[in-house]
Each structure stands twice: as C-alpha cells, then as structure tokens.
Short mmCIF file of C-alpha atoms in Angstrom, two decimals:
data_model
loop_
_atom_site.label_atom_id
_atom_site.label_comp_id
_atom_site.label_asym_id
_atom_site.label_seq_id
_atom_site.Cartn_x
_atom_site.Cartn_y
_atom_site.Cartn_z
CA MET S 1 -9.10 320.44 -79.43
CA TYR S 2 -9.60 317.19 -77.54
CA ILE S 3 -13.35 317.29 -78.20
CA MET S 4 -12.75 317.86 -81.92
CA LYS S 5 -10.49 314.85 -82.14
CA HIS S 6 -13.03 312.84 -80.19
CA TYR S 7 -15.81 313.79 -82.63
CA THR S 8 -13.57 313.00 -85.61
CA LEU S 9 -12.80 309.57 -84.23
CA ILE S 10 -16.50 308.88 -83.65
CA THR S 11 -17.35 310.06 -87.17
CA LEU S 12 -14.70 307.82 -88.72
CA SER S 13 -15.90 304.89 -86.65
CA ILE S 14 -19.49 305.44 -87.77
CA MET S 15 -18.44 305.74 -91.42
CA GLY S 16 -16.33 302.60 -91.12
CA LEU S 17 -19.27 300.77 -89.58
CA LEU S 18 -21.57 301.96 -92.36
CA PHE S 19 -19.16 300.87 -95.08
CA SER S 20 -18.56 297.50 -93.42
CA SER S 21 -22.32 296.91 -93.23
CA CYS S 22 -22.71 297.09 -97.03
CA THR S 23 -22.08 294.18 -99.42
CA VAL S 24 -22.47 293.72 -103.17
CA VAL S 25 -23.89 290.73 -105.03
CA ARG S 26 -22.28 290.68 -108.48
CA GLN S 27 -24.17 290.54 -111.77
CA ASP S 28 -23.61 286.82 -112.41
CA MET S 29 -24.30 285.76 -108.83
CA VAL S 30 -27.17 285.40 -106.37
CA GLY S 31 -26.92 286.05 -102.66
CA VAL S 32 -28.21 284.41 -99.50
CA LYS S 33 -27.95 285.91 -96.03
CA THR S 34 -27.05 283.92 -92.94
CA LYS S 35 -27.78 285.23 -89.46
CA PHE S 36 -25.91 283.64 -86.58
CA GLY S 37 -25.03 280.83 -89.01
CA LYS S 38 -28.63 280.16 -89.98
CA VAL S 39 -29.44 280.37 -93.72
CA LYS S 40 -32.22 282.78 -94.64
CA PRO S 41 -34.72 281.38 -97.21
CA ARG S 42 -34.77 284.45 -99.47
CA THR S 43 -32.61 284.59 -102.62
CA LEU S 44 -31.15 288.03 -103.35
CA GLU S 45 -30.63 289.32 -106.90
CA PRO S 46 -27.45 291.25 -107.90
CA GLY S 47 -27.15 294.62 -106.18
CA LEU S 48 -26.04 296.49 -103.04
CA TYR S 49 -27.30 295.29 -99.65
CA SER S 50 -26.85 296.38 -96.06
CA ILE S 51 -26.07 293.82 -93.38
CA ASN S 52 -25.11 293.79 -89.73
CA PRO S 53 -21.47 292.69 -89.86
CA PHE S 54 -21.66 291.38 -86.30
CA THR S 55 -24.60 289.03 -86.85
CA THR S 56 -25.13 288.60 -90.59
CA LYS S 57 -23.06 287.28 -93.48
CA MET S 58 -23.75 287.31 -97.23
CA LEU S 59 -23.11 284.07 -99.11
CA THR S 60 -23.08 284.05 -102.93
CA LEU S 61 -23.56 281.38 -105.58
CA PRO S 62 -23.04 281.60 -109.37
CA ALA S 63 -26.24 282.11 -111.36
CA ARG S 64 -24.55 281.60 -114.76
CA SER S 65 -24.06 278.34 -116.67
CA ILE S 66 -21.08 276.37 -115.40
CA ASN S 67 -18.94 273.95 -117.42
CA MET S 68 -17.76 271.08 -115.25
CA GLU S 69 -15.04 269.13 -117.05
CA LEU S 70 -13.71 265.74 -116.04
CA LYS S 71 -12.03 262.63 -117.42
CA ILE S 72 -13.71 259.36 -116.55
CA ASP S 73 -13.72 255.67 -117.49
CA LEU S 74 -17.05 254.40 -118.79
CA PRO S 75 -18.19 250.76 -119.05
CA SER S 76 -19.55 249.28 -122.29
CA LYS S 77 -22.07 246.53 -122.93
CA GLU S 78 -19.34 244.03 -123.85
CA GLY S 79 -17.45 244.78 -120.64
CA LEU S 80 -14.77 247.12 -122.04
CA THR S 81 -13.53 250.24 -120.27
CA ILE S 82 -13.80 253.41 -122.37
CA SER S 83 -11.86 256.54 -121.40
CA SER S 84 -13.68 259.79 -122.13
CA ASP S 85 -13.42 263.55 -121.58
CA ILE S 86 -16.78 264.87 -120.38
CA SER S 87 -18.34 268.32 -120.12
CA ILE S 88 -21.36 268.78 -117.86
CA LEU S 89 -23.14 272.09 -118.44
CA TYR S 90 -25.36 273.04 -115.53
CA ARG S 91 -26.63 275.99 -113.55
CA ILE S 92 -28.23 276.62 -110.18
CA LYS S 93 -31.92 277.44 -109.91
CA LYS S 94 -31.92 280.88 -108.32
CA GLU S 95 -34.97 280.22 -106.19
CA ASP S 96 -33.27 277.15 -104.68
CA ALA S 97 -29.97 278.82 -103.76
CA ALA S 98 -30.78 278.92 -100.04
CA GLU S 99 -31.77 275.22 -100.00
CA ILE S 100 -28.55 274.27 -101.80
CA LEU S 101 -26.42 276.09 -99.23
CA LYS S 102 -28.48 274.70 -96.38
CA ASN S 103 -28.56 271.05 -97.50
CA VAL S 104 -25.39 270.63 -99.60
CA GLY S 105 -23.09 273.61 -99.11
CA TYR S 106 -20.44 275.07 -101.39
CA GLY S 107 -18.98 271.68 -102.32
CA TYR S 108 -22.03 270.62 -104.32
CA GLU S 109 -20.01 269.61 -107.41
CA LYS S 110 -17.97 267.04 -105.51
CA THR S 111 -20.70 266.09 -103.04
CA LEU S 112 -23.69 265.85 -105.37
CA ILE S 113 -23.21 266.47 -109.10
CA LEU S 114 -20.19 264.21 -109.67
CA PRO S 115 -21.60 261.15 -107.83
CA VAL S 116 -24.92 261.51 -109.69
CA PHE S 117 -23.08 261.74 -113.02
CA ARG S 118 -20.95 258.66 -112.28
CA SER S 119 -24.03 256.64 -111.45
CA ALA S 120 -26.05 257.87 -114.46
CA SER S 121 -23.21 257.42 -116.97
CA ALA S 122 -22.38 253.91 -115.74
CA ASP S 123 -26.04 252.91 -115.94
CA VAL S 124 -26.53 254.31 -119.46
CA CYS S 125 -23.21 253.36 -121.09
CA ALA S 126 -23.51 249.75 -119.91
CA ARG S 127 -26.45 249.40 -122.34
CA PHE S 128 -24.38 250.35 -125.42
CA PHE S 129 -21.49 248.73 -127.28
CA ALA S 130 -18.13 250.49 -127.39
CA LYS S 131 -18.50 251.13 -131.13
CA ASP S 132 -21.74 253.03 -130.48
CA MET S 133 -19.78 255.77 -128.71
CA HIS S 134 -17.98 256.48 -132.02
CA SER S 135 -21.16 256.52 -134.10
CA GLY S 136 -24.42 258.42 -134.29
CA GLU S 137 -25.44 256.73 -131.04
CA ARG S 138 -23.18 259.11 -129.12
CA SER S 139 -25.85 261.82 -129.04
CA VAL S 140 -28.37 259.23 -127.79
CA ILE S 141 -26.00 258.29 -124.95
CA GLU S 142 -25.48 261.96 -124.05
CA ASN S 143 -29.23 262.64 -123.96
CA LYS S 144 -29.97 259.59 -121.81
CA ILE S 145 -27.28 260.55 -119.27
CA GLN S 146 -28.67 264.09 -119.18
CA GLU S 147 -32.23 262.83 -118.65
CA ARG S 148 -31.11 260.53 -115.83
CA MET S 149 -29.23 263.36 -114.10
CA LYS S 150 -32.26 265.64 -114.44
CA GLU S 151 -34.42 263.09 -112.64
CA LEU S 152 -32.05 263.11 -109.67
CA LEU S 153 -30.90 266.74 -109.55
CA ASP S 154 -33.88 268.80 -110.66
CA LYS S 155 -35.54 268.54 -107.27
CA ARG S 156 -32.23 269.43 -105.59
CA GLY S 157 -32.04 272.83 -107.29
CA PHE S 158 -29.81 272.08 -110.29
CA LEU S 159 -30.67 272.37 -114.00
CA ILE S 160 -28.60 270.07 -116.22
CA GLU S 161 -28.32 271.81 -119.61
CA ALA S 162 -26.16 269.29 -121.49
CA VAL S 163 -23.80 266.34 -121.12
CA LEU S 164 -21.12 266.21 -123.83
CA LEU S 165 -18.79 263.28 -124.57
CA LYS S 166 -15.99 265.35 -126.10
CA SER S 167 -13.47 262.58 -126.81
CA ILE S 168 -13.61 258.81 -126.66
CA SER S 169 -10.52 256.58 -126.30
CA LEU S 170 -11.33 253.00 -127.22
CA PRO S 171 -9.02 250.01 -126.58
CA ALA S 172 -6.55 249.54 -129.44
CA ARG S 173 -8.07 246.30 -130.73
CA VAL S 174 -11.56 247.82 -130.81
CA SER S 175 -10.34 250.92 -132.65
CA LYS S 176 -8.58 248.73 -135.22
CA ALA S 177 -11.71 246.61 -135.73
CA ILE S 178 -13.83 249.73 -136.25
CA GLU S 179 -11.33 251.15 -138.75
CA GLN S 180 -11.30 247.87 -140.70
CA LYS S 181 -15.09 247.81 -140.77
CA LEU S 182 -15.26 251.40 -142.01
CA ALA S 183 -12.66 250.65 -144.70
CA ALA S 184 -14.66 247.59 -145.84
CA GLU S 185 -17.86 249.66 -145.98
CA GLN S 186 -16.11 252.32 -148.07
CA ASP S 187 -14.77 249.66 -150.47
CA ALA S 188 -18.26 248.20 -150.82
CA MET S 189 -19.73 251.64 -151.53
CA ARG S 190 -17.02 252.32 -154.10
CA MET S 191 -17.67 248.97 -155.83
CA GLN S 192 -21.41 249.67 -155.85
CA PHE S 193 -20.72 253.00 -157.54
CA VAL S 194 -18.55 251.30 -160.19
CA LEU S 195 -21.27 248.70 -160.86
CA GLN S 196 -23.95 251.37 -161.19
CA ARG S 197 -21.75 253.31 -163.60
CA GLU S 198 -21.12 250.20 -165.74
CA GLN S 199 -24.83 249.38 -165.76
CA GLN S 200 -25.64 252.90 -166.91
CA GLU S 201 -23.00 252.68 -169.64
CA ALA S 202 -24.36 249.32 -170.81
CA LYS S 203 -27.86 250.77 -170.89
CA ARG S 204 -26.61 253.73 -172.92
CA LYS S 205 -24.94 251.41 -175.45
CA ARG S 206 -28.11 249.32 -175.78
CA ILE S 207 -30.16 252.42 -176.45
CA GLU S 208 -27.58 253.61 -178.99
CA ALA S 209 -27.54 250.21 -180.73
CA GLU S 210 -31.33 250.09 -180.85
CA GLY S 211 -31.35 253.58 -182.39
CA ILE S 212 -28.89 252.54 -185.10
CA LYS S 213 -30.87 249.40 -185.74
CA ASP S 214 -34.12 251.35 -186.08
CA PHE S 215 -32.40 253.87 -188.37
CA GLN S 216 -31.06 251.13 -190.62
CA LYS S 217 -34.46 249.47 -190.65
CA ILE S 218 -36.13 252.70 -191.75
CA ILE S 219 -33.52 253.27 -194.47
CA SER S 220 -33.78 249.66 -195.66
CA ASN S 221 -37.55 249.84 -195.90
CA GLY S 222 -37.29 253.06 -197.92
CA LEU S 223 -34.71 251.75 -200.45
CA THR S 224 -37.04 250.24 -203.05
CA LYS S 225 -35.90 249.12 -206.52
CA GLU S 226 -37.25 252.27 -208.13
CA VAL S 227 -35.51 254.52 -205.58
CA LEU S 228 -32.15 252.79 -206.14
CA GLN S 229 -32.55 253.12 -209.92
CA MET S 230 -33.38 256.81 -209.61
CA ARG S 231 -30.36 257.42 -207.38
CA SER S 232 -28.13 255.64 -209.93
CA ILE S 233 -29.37 257.88 -212.71
CA GLU S 234 -28.77 260.99 -210.60
CA VAL S 235 -25.22 259.88 -209.81
CA MET S 236 -24.44 259.24 -213.51
CA LYS S 237 -25.79 262.65 -214.40
CA GLU S 238 -23.46 264.26 -211.92
CA LEU S 239 -20.53 262.31 -213.33
CA VAL S 240 -21.31 263.42 -216.85
CA ARG S 241 -21.26 267.03 -215.75
CA SER S 242 -17.94 266.55 -213.98
CA GLY S 243 -14.80 267.78 -215.73
CA ASN S 244 -12.82 264.71 -214.67
CA SER S 245 -12.44 261.85 -217.10
CA LYS S 246 -14.29 258.71 -215.91
CA VAL S 247 -14.80 255.20 -217.31
CA ILE S 248 -18.29 253.95 -216.64
CA ILE S 249 -19.03 250.23 -216.90
CA THR S 250 -22.65 249.31 -216.39
CA ASN S 251 -25.08 246.55 -217.13
CA GLY S 252 -27.82 249.12 -217.34
CA LYS S 253 -28.73 248.67 -213.72
CA THR S 254 -25.72 249.17 -211.46
CA PRO S 255 -22.80 251.36 -212.54
CA LEU S 256 -19.13 250.74 -211.73
CA PHE S 257 -16.89 253.81 -211.79
CA LEU S 258 -13.22 253.74 -212.69
CA ASP S 259 -10.94 256.75 -212.48
CA ASP S 260 -8.83 256.93 -215.66
CA LYS S 261 -5.84 257.90 -213.51
#
C-alpha cells in the first residue's frame, strides 16, 4: 500500500513537471526564450513549446499592429503651440524580437517610440504654419513624421505603418482668422458664380436680339412693293367672302378696314 502511494506521488510529480515544462505562444504573438536570464536569438512562431522551468523562461511580444494613442502639443512655424490627438500605428518585426528584448526591453513604447515621435513631430511641424494643419497639408505633415520615424526606428526592429493627426486644437484667435478667411473665400466664389450667370444671361439676350434682328432683316428684304400689293388683294378677297359687314376705304393701294359695328 505504501509502495503504491509512493508510485502515485512520483507519477503525479512527473506529470506536473511535464505540464509545467510546456508553454504556449498565442496566435498574435511571437516568443523568445531566455536561459539563465540570457536572451536566445531565435524568434518562435505561435505554437506549443517545451522548456525547462528551472532554467528557461518564455517571453512574448505582440506581432500584430498596435495603435499607440497620445495627446501632445506641437510647435508651428510662427511659434504657436498646437494641441493634437495622435495615433501611431506600428508593429514589431518578428525577426528582431530578440534584439528588442535584449536592447530595449518591454518598455519600448515609453523608452524608444515616444521619444522618437516627439523629436520627429517637433522637427516636422516647426516647418509648417498652424493653418496648414487644418488644410490639405495635414497629410503631408503626417507622411513626413512617419518617414522621419522610419529612419530612426526601422533599424531598431519597428515598422511604422502610419502617423495620424486625428484632431487639431488651434489657438482661438487663429481659428477665428481661419474661419473668416474661409467665409471670405466662399463669398468670393459665390460672387464669381453670380457674375458668370449674369454674363451667360447677357450673352443669351444678345444672341436672341441678333436672331430677331436677322429675322426682321430677312422679312424686310422680302417685302417688295409687288408682294405687299398681292397681300393686300388677298386680304380684300377674304373680306369680300366674309359674312360680316365691312366698310372698305382705299386709295387703290392700301386699304383701311372699318367694322360697321
């Protein structure tokens, strides 16, 4: 009985040791082993791995895209301070996971990415006016910050996918000036539309007047003395056939018609 219990205890100990020597790297992660605190150079893909729990430890890093959000004050070319909400989309290069843990550690966002972003954004934004951050230049600013961060972080094992200026808060006087400028531009565009419409209408009237003039000219050229005399005769014939009583006064050339009523 004692031997049976002894074997059972040994079996449970072995099973516990086996289970404790297995670790899982999740689907969206990569793993790196450390032995006696020393980082191994190999990056491990998601899956089940066996380790010696007494000497080895499995460290994991996210392999997916990460959205790092922060609120920061940015300088402008004219010396203003612009408040902005920023999103930095980045991910770790899998093959560099061991080097990241070895040289930077888990606090890479605070230790490396954020300082690099602050430096790059200050350098880029200082070349643009505050109004540019509310115009089509915003995408140019984003791309330049991203390019600058790539130069500094690519060799450190980080891929910067995008830098997004999600919201910009300008000083009140600058915002008011921009709004007034936009309103003036809209008024100018509206006035230009009105002028174009009036010019088109004037052109239409000129064409219409020229058409009437040409029509009258054609008619006038066609109304010869013989034609007018013929038309007079035709009109008198029609009057004769009419049942109404008419008084016709004529000099033989041009008739004048009087209704007897």
